[in-house]
């Protein structure tokens, strides 16, 4: 089971920037560290989405908060000072950084002037969403992921989803149907690659003021 893909997540973040700051927005990224695989993969997907859909959008800078709250706050303050009046949005594809990015924007008096979005938990972001500093948080819905997992387990027990199948359809109740696609996967990073069925939940979930109170994680 996979909650999403790097491509879907990166594209969703750029789409939020386009919707809230415009297709020609200038934005910066606050990531963890230069060698972080997941964050770098999301950033690469963001760049690909920009090239495909928003060719006039600009990613003007990438800063690294090293996965630490204080550093994430500090680099965001550096960004708002460096690009004051020239920055339309800041994206933080990291659970630790996004709350500190929102805090830095508030402290700078830039709420409503700089779009803030990224990936974090609804519990960490609820206060900022309620105040309007952040309108959209991108992540995934664990309720839906668990719901899909039960349907996948049932299909496996029923024999309709077989190990190493090239491709299969998995009925998933209110979620519709999901593809189970065979893919090479090395879970332990120690042994040989094995063929596993991968089922992707789908597009990232958007937490907004309309639904964020429904989640407690």
PDB file of N, CA and C in Angstrom, residues 132-199:
ATOM      1  N   UNK A 132      -6.018  31.711   8.865  1.00  0.00           N
ATOM      2  CA  UNK A 132      -5.936  32.107   7.463  1.00  0.00           C
ATOM      3  C   UNK A 132      -4.527  32.288   6.943  1.00  0.00           C
ATOM      4  N   UNK A 133      -3.526  31.989   7.771  1.00  0.00           N
ATOM      5  CA  UNK A 133      -2.139  32.080   7.312  1.00  0.00           C
ATOM      6  C   UNK A 133      -1.858  31.024   6.255  1.00  0.00           C
ATOM      7  N   UNK A 134      -2.451  29.859   6.441  1.00  0.00           N
ATOM      8  CA  UNK A 134      -2.346  28.747   5.493  1.00  0.00           C
ATOM      9  C   UNK A 134      -3.761  28.352   5.087  1.00  0.00           C
ATOM     10  N   UNK A 135      -4.002  28.283   3.813  1.00  0.00           N
ATOM     11  CA  UNK A 135      -5.333  27.892   3.341  1.00  0.00           C
ATOM     12  C   UNK A 135      -5.418  26.416   2.998  1.00  0.00           C
ATOM     13  N   UNK A 136      -4.283  25.828   2.594  1.00  0.00           N
ATOM     14  CA  UNK A 136      -4.296  24.431   2.168  1.00  0.00           C
ATOM     15  C   UNK A 136      -3.042  23.717   2.640  1.00  0.00           C
ATOM     16  N   UNK A 137      -3.231  22.582   3.301  1.00  0.00           N
ATOM     17  CA  UNK A 137      -2.142  21.693   3.680  1.00  0.00           C
ATOM     18  C   UNK A 137      -2.295  20.416   2.862  1.00  0.00           C
ATOM     19  N   UNK A 138      -1.230  19.994   2.228  1.00  0.00           N
ATOM     20  CA  UNK A 138      -1.261  18.809   1.371  1.00  0.00           C
ATOM     21  C   UNK A 138      -0.630  17.631   2.111  1.00  0.00           C
ATOM     22  N   UNK A 139      -1.332  16.529   2.175  1.00  0.00           N
ATOM     23  CA  UNK A 139      -0.763  15.316   2.766  1.00  0.00           C
ATOM     24  C   UNK A 139      -1.567  14.133   2.251  1.00  0.00           C
ATOM     25  N   UNK A 140      -1.987  13.246   3.130  1.00  0.00           N
ATOM     26  CA  UNK A 140      -2.873  12.159   2.736  1.00  0.00           C
ATOM     27  C   UNK A 140      -3.837  11.903   3.876  1.00  0.00           C
ATOM     28  N   UNK A 141      -4.914  11.222   3.549  1.00  0.00           N
ATOM     29  CA  UNK A 141      -5.947  10.930   4.528  1.00  0.00           C
ATOM     30  C   UNK A 141      -5.723   9.516   5.062  1.00  0.00           C
ATOM     31  N   UNK A 142      -5.254   9.349   6.303  1.00  0.00           N
ATOM     32  CA  UNK A 142      -4.976   8.020   6.831  1.00  0.00           C
ATOM     33  C   UNK A 142      -6.232   7.171   6.973  1.00  0.00           C
ATOM     34  N   UNK A 143      -7.392   7.827   7.135  1.00  0.00           N
ATOM     35  CA  UNK A 143      -8.642   7.076   7.202  1.00  0.00           C
ATOM     36  C   UNK A 143      -8.890   6.364   5.873  1.00  0.00           C
ATOM     37  N   UNK A 144      -8.702   7.089   4.783  1.00  0.00           N
ATOM     38  CA  UNK A 144      -8.886   6.484   3.456  1.00  0.00           C
ATOM     39  C   UNK A 144      -7.845   5.400   3.190  1.00  0.00           C
ATOM     40  N   UNK A 145      -6.612   5.628   3.649  1.00  0.00           N
ATOM     41  CA  UNK A 145      -5.560   4.641   3.425  1.00  0.00           C
ATOM     42  C   UNK A 145      -5.883   3.334   4.160  1.00  0.00           C
ATOM     43  N   UNK A 146      -6.332   3.438   5.401  1.00  0.00           N
ATOM     44  CA  UNK A 146      -6.728   2.251   6.144  1.00  0.00           C
ATOM     45  C   UNK A 146      -7.926   1.564   5.517  1.00  0.00           C
ATOM     46  N   UNK A 147      -8.872   2.353   5.062  1.00  0.00           N
ATOM     47  CA  UNK A 147     -10.076   1.836   4.405  1.00  0.00           C
ATOM     48  C   UNK A 147      -9.691   1.028   3.159  1.00  0.00           C
ATOM     49  N   UNK A 148      -8.794   1.590   2.345  1.00  0.00           N
ATOM     50  CA  UNK A 148      -8.334   0.909   1.144  1.00  0.00           C
ATOM     51  C   UNK A 148      -7.563  -0.363   1.488  1.00  0.00           C
ATOM     52  N   UNK A 149      -6.773  -0.323   2.553  1.00  0.00           N
ATOM     53  CA  UNK A 149      -5.980  -1.483   2.951  1.00  0.00           C
ATOM     54  C   UNK A 149      -6.872  -2.668   3.305  1.00  0.00           C
ATOM     55  N   UNK A 150      -8.004  -2.408   3.951  1.00  0.00           N
ATOM     56  CA  UNK A 150      -8.925  -3.493   4.301  1.00  0.00           C
ATOM     57  C   UNK A 150      -9.505  -4.133   3.045  1.00  0.00           C
ATOM     58  N   UNK A 151      -9.860  -3.307   2.064  1.00  0.00           N
ATOM     59  CA  UNK A 151     -10.376  -3.858   0.808  1.00  0.00           C
ATOM     60  C   UNK A 151      -9.307  -4.671   0.079  1.00  0.00           C
ATOM     61  N   UNK A 152      -8.056  -4.203   0.121  1.00  0.00           N
ATOM     62  CA  UNK A 152      -6.965  -4.938  -0.522  1.00  0.00           C
ATOM     63  C   UNK A 152      -6.741  -6.273   0.181  1.00  0.00           C
ATOM     64  N   UNK A 153      -6.814  -6.263   1.512  1.00  0.00           N
ATOM     65  CA  UNK A 153      -6.650  -7.507   2.267  1.00  0.00           C
ATOM     66  C   UNK A 153      -7.768  -8.492   1.922  1.00  0.00           C
ATOM     67  N   UNK A 154      -8.983  -7.986   1.821  1.00  0.00           N
ATOM     68  CA  UNK A 154     -10.116  -8.853   1.481  1.00  0.00           C
ATOM     69  C   UNK A 154      -9.943  -9.450   0.092  1.00  0.00           C
ATOM     70  N   UNK A 155      -9.473  -8.626  -0.861  1.00  0.00           N
ATOM     71  CA  UNK A 155      -9.263  -9.127  -2.220  1.00  0.00           C
ATOM     72  C   UNK A 155      -8.173 -10.192  -2.249  1.00  0.00           C
ATOM     73  N   UNK A 156      -7.135 -10.009  -1.427  1.00  0.00           N
ATOM     74  CA  UNK A 156      -6.060 -11.001  -1.360  1.00  0.00           C
ATOM     75  C   UNK A 156      -6.568 -12.311  -0.774  1.00  0.00           C
ATOM     76  N   UNK A 157      -7.359 -12.231   0.298  1.00  0.00           N
ATOM     77  CA  UNK A 157      -7.903 -13.434   0.919  1.00  0.00           C
ATOM     78  C   UNK A 157      -8.887 -14.157  -0.004  1.00  0.00           C
ATOM     79  N   UNK A 158      -9.626 -13.361  -0.792  1.00  0.00           N
ATOM     80  CA  UNK A 158     -10.608 -13.949  -1.710  1.00  0.00           C
ATOM     81  C   UNK A 158      -9.959 -14.523  -2.959  1.00  0.00           C
ATOM     82  N   UNK A 159      -8.670 -14.219  -3.161  1.00  0.00           N
ATOM     83  CA  UNK A 159      -7.972 -14.741  -4.338  1.00  0.00           C
ATOM     84  C   UNK A 159      -8.114 -13.905  -5.579  1.00  0.00           C
ATOM     85  N   UNK A 160      -8.791 -12.761  -5.479  1.00  0.00           N
ATOM     86  CA  UNK A 160      -8.929 -11.887  -6.652  1.00  0.00           C
ATOM     87  C   UNK A 160      -7.720 -10.973  -6.835  1.00  0.00           C
ATOM     88  N   UNK A 161      -6.900 -10.854  -5.795  1.00  0.00           N
ATOM     89  CA  UNK A 161      -5.649 -10.120  -5.891  1.00  0.00           C
ATOM     90  C   UNK A 161      -4.521 -11.081  -5.547  1.00  0.00           C
ATOM     91  N   UNK A 162      -3.777 -11.485  -6.557  1.00  0.00           N
ATOM     92  CA  UNK A 162      -2.746 -12.497  -6.369  1.00  0.00           C
ATOM     93  C   UNK A 162      -1.371 -11.850  -6.299  1.00  0.00           C
ATOM     94  N   UNK A 163      -0.469 -12.467  -5.529  1.00  0.00           N
ATOM     95  CA  UNK A 163       0.905 -11.982  -5.442  1.00  0.00           C
ATOM     96  C   UNK A 163       1.546 -11.956  -6.819  1.00  0.00           C
ATOM     97  N   UNK A 164       2.272 -10.893  -7.100  1.00  0.00           N
ATOM     98  CA  UNK A 164       3.049 -10.774  -8.328  1.00  0.00           C
ATOM     99  C   UNK A 164       2.199 -10.698  -9.593  1.00  0.00           C
ATOM    100  N   UNK A 165       0.907 -10.396  -9.432  1.00  0.00           N
ATOM    101  CA  UNK A 165       0.068 -10.230 -10.620  1.00  0.00           C
ATOM    102  C   UNK A 165       0.558  -9.027 -11.404  1.00  0.00           C
ATOM    103  N   UNK A 166       0.524  -9.129 -12.720  1.00  0.00           N
ATOM    104  CA  UNK A 166       0.990  -8.017 -13.540  1.00  0.00           C
ATOM    105  C   UNK A 166       0.145  -6.772 -13.300  1.00  0.00           C
ATOM    106  N   UNK A 167      -1.165  -6.970 -13.242  1.00  0.00           N
ATOM    107  CA  UNK A 167      -2.066  -5.859 -12.940  1.00  0.00           C
ATOM    108  C   UNK A 167      -3.412  -6.430 -12.530  1.00  0.00           C
ATOM    109  N   UNK A 168      -4.046  -5.797 -11.567  1.00  0.00           N
ATOM    110  CA  UNK A 168      -5.357  -6.242 -11.112  1.00  0.00           C
ATOM    111  C   UNK A 168      -6.156  -5.038 -10.657  1.00  0.00           C
ATOM    112  N   UNK A 169      -7.465  -5.162 -10.700  1.00  0.00           N
ATOM    113  CA  UNK A 169      -8.360  -4.120 -10.227  1.00  0.00           C
ATOM    114  C   UNK A 169      -8.856  -4.492  -8.834  1.00  0.00           C
ATOM    115  N   UNK A 170      -8.803  -3.544  -7.922  1.00  0.00           N
ATOM    116  CA  UNK A 170      -9.247  -3.792  -6.560  1.00  0.00           C
ATOM    117  C   UNK A 170     -10.458  -2.903  -6.266  1.00  0.00           C
ATOM    118  N   UNK A 171     -11.665  -3.486  -6.117  1.00  0.00           N
ATOM    119  CA  UNK A 171     -12.819  -2.692  -5.717  1.00  0.00           C
ATOM    120  C   UNK A 171     -12.595  -2.155  -4.304  1.00  0.00           C
ATOM    121  N   UNK A 172     -12.880  -0.863  -4.087  1.00  0.00           N
ATOM    122  CA  UNK A 172     -12.585  -0.250  -2.799  1.00  0.00           C
ATOM    123  C   UNK A 172     -13.745   0.593  -2.281  1.00  0.00           C
ATOM    124  N   UNK A 173     -14.938   0.053  -2.347  1.00  0.00           N
ATOM    125  CA  UNK A 173     -16.096   0.707  -1.754  1.00  0.00           C
ATOM    126  C   UNK A 173     -16.278   2.135  -2.207  1.00  0.00           C
ATOM    127  N   UNK A 174     -16.388   3.057  -1.249  1.00  0.00           N
ATOM    128  CA  UNK A 174     -16.648   4.473  -1.569  1.00  0.00           C
ATOM    129  C   UNK A 174     -15.496   5.124  -2.312  1.00  0.00           C
ATOM    130  N   UNK A 175     -14.312   4.483  -2.327  1.00  0.00           N
ATOM    131  CA  UNK A 175     -13.167   5.043  -3.048  1.00  0.00           C
ATOM    132  C   UNK A 175     -13.166   4.639  -4.519  1.00  0.00           C
ATOM    133  N   UNK A 176     -14.083   3.774  -4.902  1.00  0.00           N
ATOM    134  CA  UNK A 176     -14.111   3.320  -6.290  1.00  0.00           C
ATOM    135  C   UNK A 176     -13.201   2.123  -6.497  1.00  0.00           C
ATOM    136  N   UNK A 177     -12.458   2.123  -7.584  1.00  0.00           N
ATOM    137  CA  UNK A 177     -11.563   1.015  -7.918  1.00  0.00           C
ATOM    138  C   UNK A 177     -10.130   1.517  -7.998  1.00  0.00           C
ATOM    139  N   UNK A 178      -9.210   0.723  -7.485  1.00  0.00           N
ATOM    140  CA  UNK A 178      -7.792   1.065  -7.551  1.00  0.00           C
ATOM    141  C   UNK A 178      -7.033  -0.037  -8.279  1.00  0.00           C
ATOM    142  N   UNK A 179      -6.000   0.366  -9.016  1.00  0.00           N
ATOM    143  CA  UNK A 179      -5.150  -0.597  -9.707  1.00  0.00           C
ATOM    144  C   UNK A 179      -4.092  -1.139  -8.759  1.00  0.00           C
ATOM    145  N   UNK A 180      -3.877  -2.438  -8.823  1.00  0.00           N
ATOM    146  CA  UNK A 180      -2.746  -3.066  -8.140  1.00  0.00           C
ATOM    147  C   UNK A 180      -1.731  -3.412  -9.222  1.00  0.00           C
ATOM    148  N   UNK A 181      -0.617  -2.697  -9.225  1.00  0.00           N
ATOM    149  CA  UNK A 181       0.366  -2.829 -10.291  1.00  0.00           C
ATOM    150  C   UNK A 181       1.622  -3.507  -9.756  1.00  0.00           C
ATOM    151  N   UNK A 182       2.126  -4.462 -10.483  1.00  0.00           N
ATOM    152  CA  UNK A 182       3.356  -5.139 -10.079  1.00  0.00           C
ATOM    153  C   UNK A 182       4.533  -4.190 -10.256  1.00  0.00           C
ATOM    154  N   UNK A 183       5.370  -4.109  -9.232  1.00  0.00           N
ATOM    155  CA  UNK A 183       6.537  -3.230  -9.285  1.00  0.00           C
ATOM    156  C   UNK A 183       7.671  -3.847  -8.504  1.00  0.00           C
ATOM    157  N   UNK A 184       8.883  -3.585  -8.960  1.00  0.00           N
ATOM    158  CA  UNK A 184      10.054  -4.043  -8.218  1.00  0.00           C
ATOM    159  C   UNK A 184      10.220  -3.190  -6.972  1.00  0.00           C
ATOM    160  N   UNK A 185      10.395  -3.866  -5.845  1.00  0.00           N
ATOM    161  CA  UNK A 185      10.466  -3.144  -4.587  1.00  0.00           C
ATOM    162  C   UNK A 185      11.474  -3.808  -3.666  1.00  0.00           C
ATOM    163  N   UNK A 186      12.345  -3.023  -3.111  1.00  0.00           N
ATOM    164  CA  UNK A 186      13.339  -3.525  -2.165  1.00  0.00           C
ATOM    165  C   UNK A 186      13.028  -2.915  -0.809  1.00  0.00           C
ATOM    166  N   UNK A 187      12.259  -3.650   0.013  1.00  0.00           N
ATOM    167  CA  UNK A 187      11.796  -3.102   1.273  1.00  0.00           C
ATOM    168  C   UNK A 187      12.928  -2.981   2.281  1.00  0.00           C
ATOM    169  N   UNK A 188      13.800  -3.978   2.336  1.00  0.00           N
ATOM    170  CA  UNK A 188      14.841  -3.988   3.362  1.00  0.00           C
ATOM    171  C   UNK A 188      16.108  -3.274   2.934  1.00  0.00           C
ATOM    172  N   UNK A 189      16.274  -3.056   1.656  1.00  0.00           N
ATOM    173  CA  UNK A 189      17.487  -2.444   1.096  1.00  0.00           C
ATOM    174  C   UNK A 189      18.711  -3.328   1.350  1.00  0.00           C
ATOM    175  N   UNK A 190      18.460  -4.590   1.705  1.00  0.00           N
ATOM    176  CA  UNK A 190      19.572  -5.513   1.972  1.00  0.00           C
ATOM    177  C   UNK A 190      19.550  -6.720   1.036  1.00  0.00           C
ATOM    178  N   UNK A 191      18.362  -7.113   0.650  1.00  0.00           N
ATOM    179  CA  UNK A 191      18.256  -8.308  -0.179  1.00  0.00           C
ATOM    180  C   UNK A 191      18.009  -7.969  -1.631  1.00  0.00           C
ATOM    181  N   UNK A 192      17.765  -8.980  -2.464  1.00  0.00           N
ATOM    182  CA  UNK A 192      17.491  -8.742  -3.887  1.00  0.00           C
ATOM    183  C   UNK A 192      16.124  -8.099  -4.077  1.00  0.00           C
ATOM    184  N   UNK A 193      15.958  -7.434  -5.199  1.00  0.00           N
ATOM    185  CA  UNK A 193      14.669  -6.836  -5.517  1.00  0.00           C
ATOM    186  C   UNK A 193      13.629  -7.928  -5.709  1.00  0.00           C
ATOM    187  N   UNK A 194      12.433  -7.703  -5.215  1.00  0.00           N
ATOM    188  CA  UNK A 194      11.352  -8.656  -5.370  1.00  0.00           C
ATOM    189  C   UNK A 194      10.168  -7.967  -6.022  1.00  0.00           C
ATOM    190  N   UNK A 195       9.319  -8.764  -6.651  1.00  0.00           N
ATOM    191  CA  UNK A 195       8.154  -8.227  -7.342  1.00  0.00           C
ATOM    192  C   UNK A 195       6.987  -8.159  -6.372  1.00  0.00           C
ATOM    193  N   UNK A 196       6.460  -6.981  -6.160  1.00  0.00           N
ATOM    194  CA  UNK A 196       5.361  -6.783  -5.235  1.00  0.00           C
ATOM    195  C   UNK A 196       4.220  -6.057  -5.946  1.00  0.00           C
ATOM    196  N   UNK A 197       2.988  -6.295  -5.461  1.00  0.00           N
ATOM    197  CA  UNK A 197       1.858  -5.526  -5.944  1.00  0.00           C
ATOM    198  C   UNK A 197       1.782  -4.217  -5.164  1.00  0.00           C
ATOM    199  N   UNK A 198       1.718  -3.101  -5.882  1.00  0.00           N
ATOM    200  CA  UNK A 198       1.628  -1.786  -5.256  1.00  0.00           C
ATOM    201  C   UNK A 198       0.260  -1.189  -5.576  1.00  0.00           C
ATOM    202  N   UNK A 199      -0.436  -0.763  -4.537  1.00  0.00           N
ATOM    203  CA  UNK A 199      -1.730  -0.106  -4.700  1.00  0.00           C
ATOM    204  C   UNK A 199      -1.587   1.314  -4.159  1.00  0.00           C
TER     205      UNK A 199
END
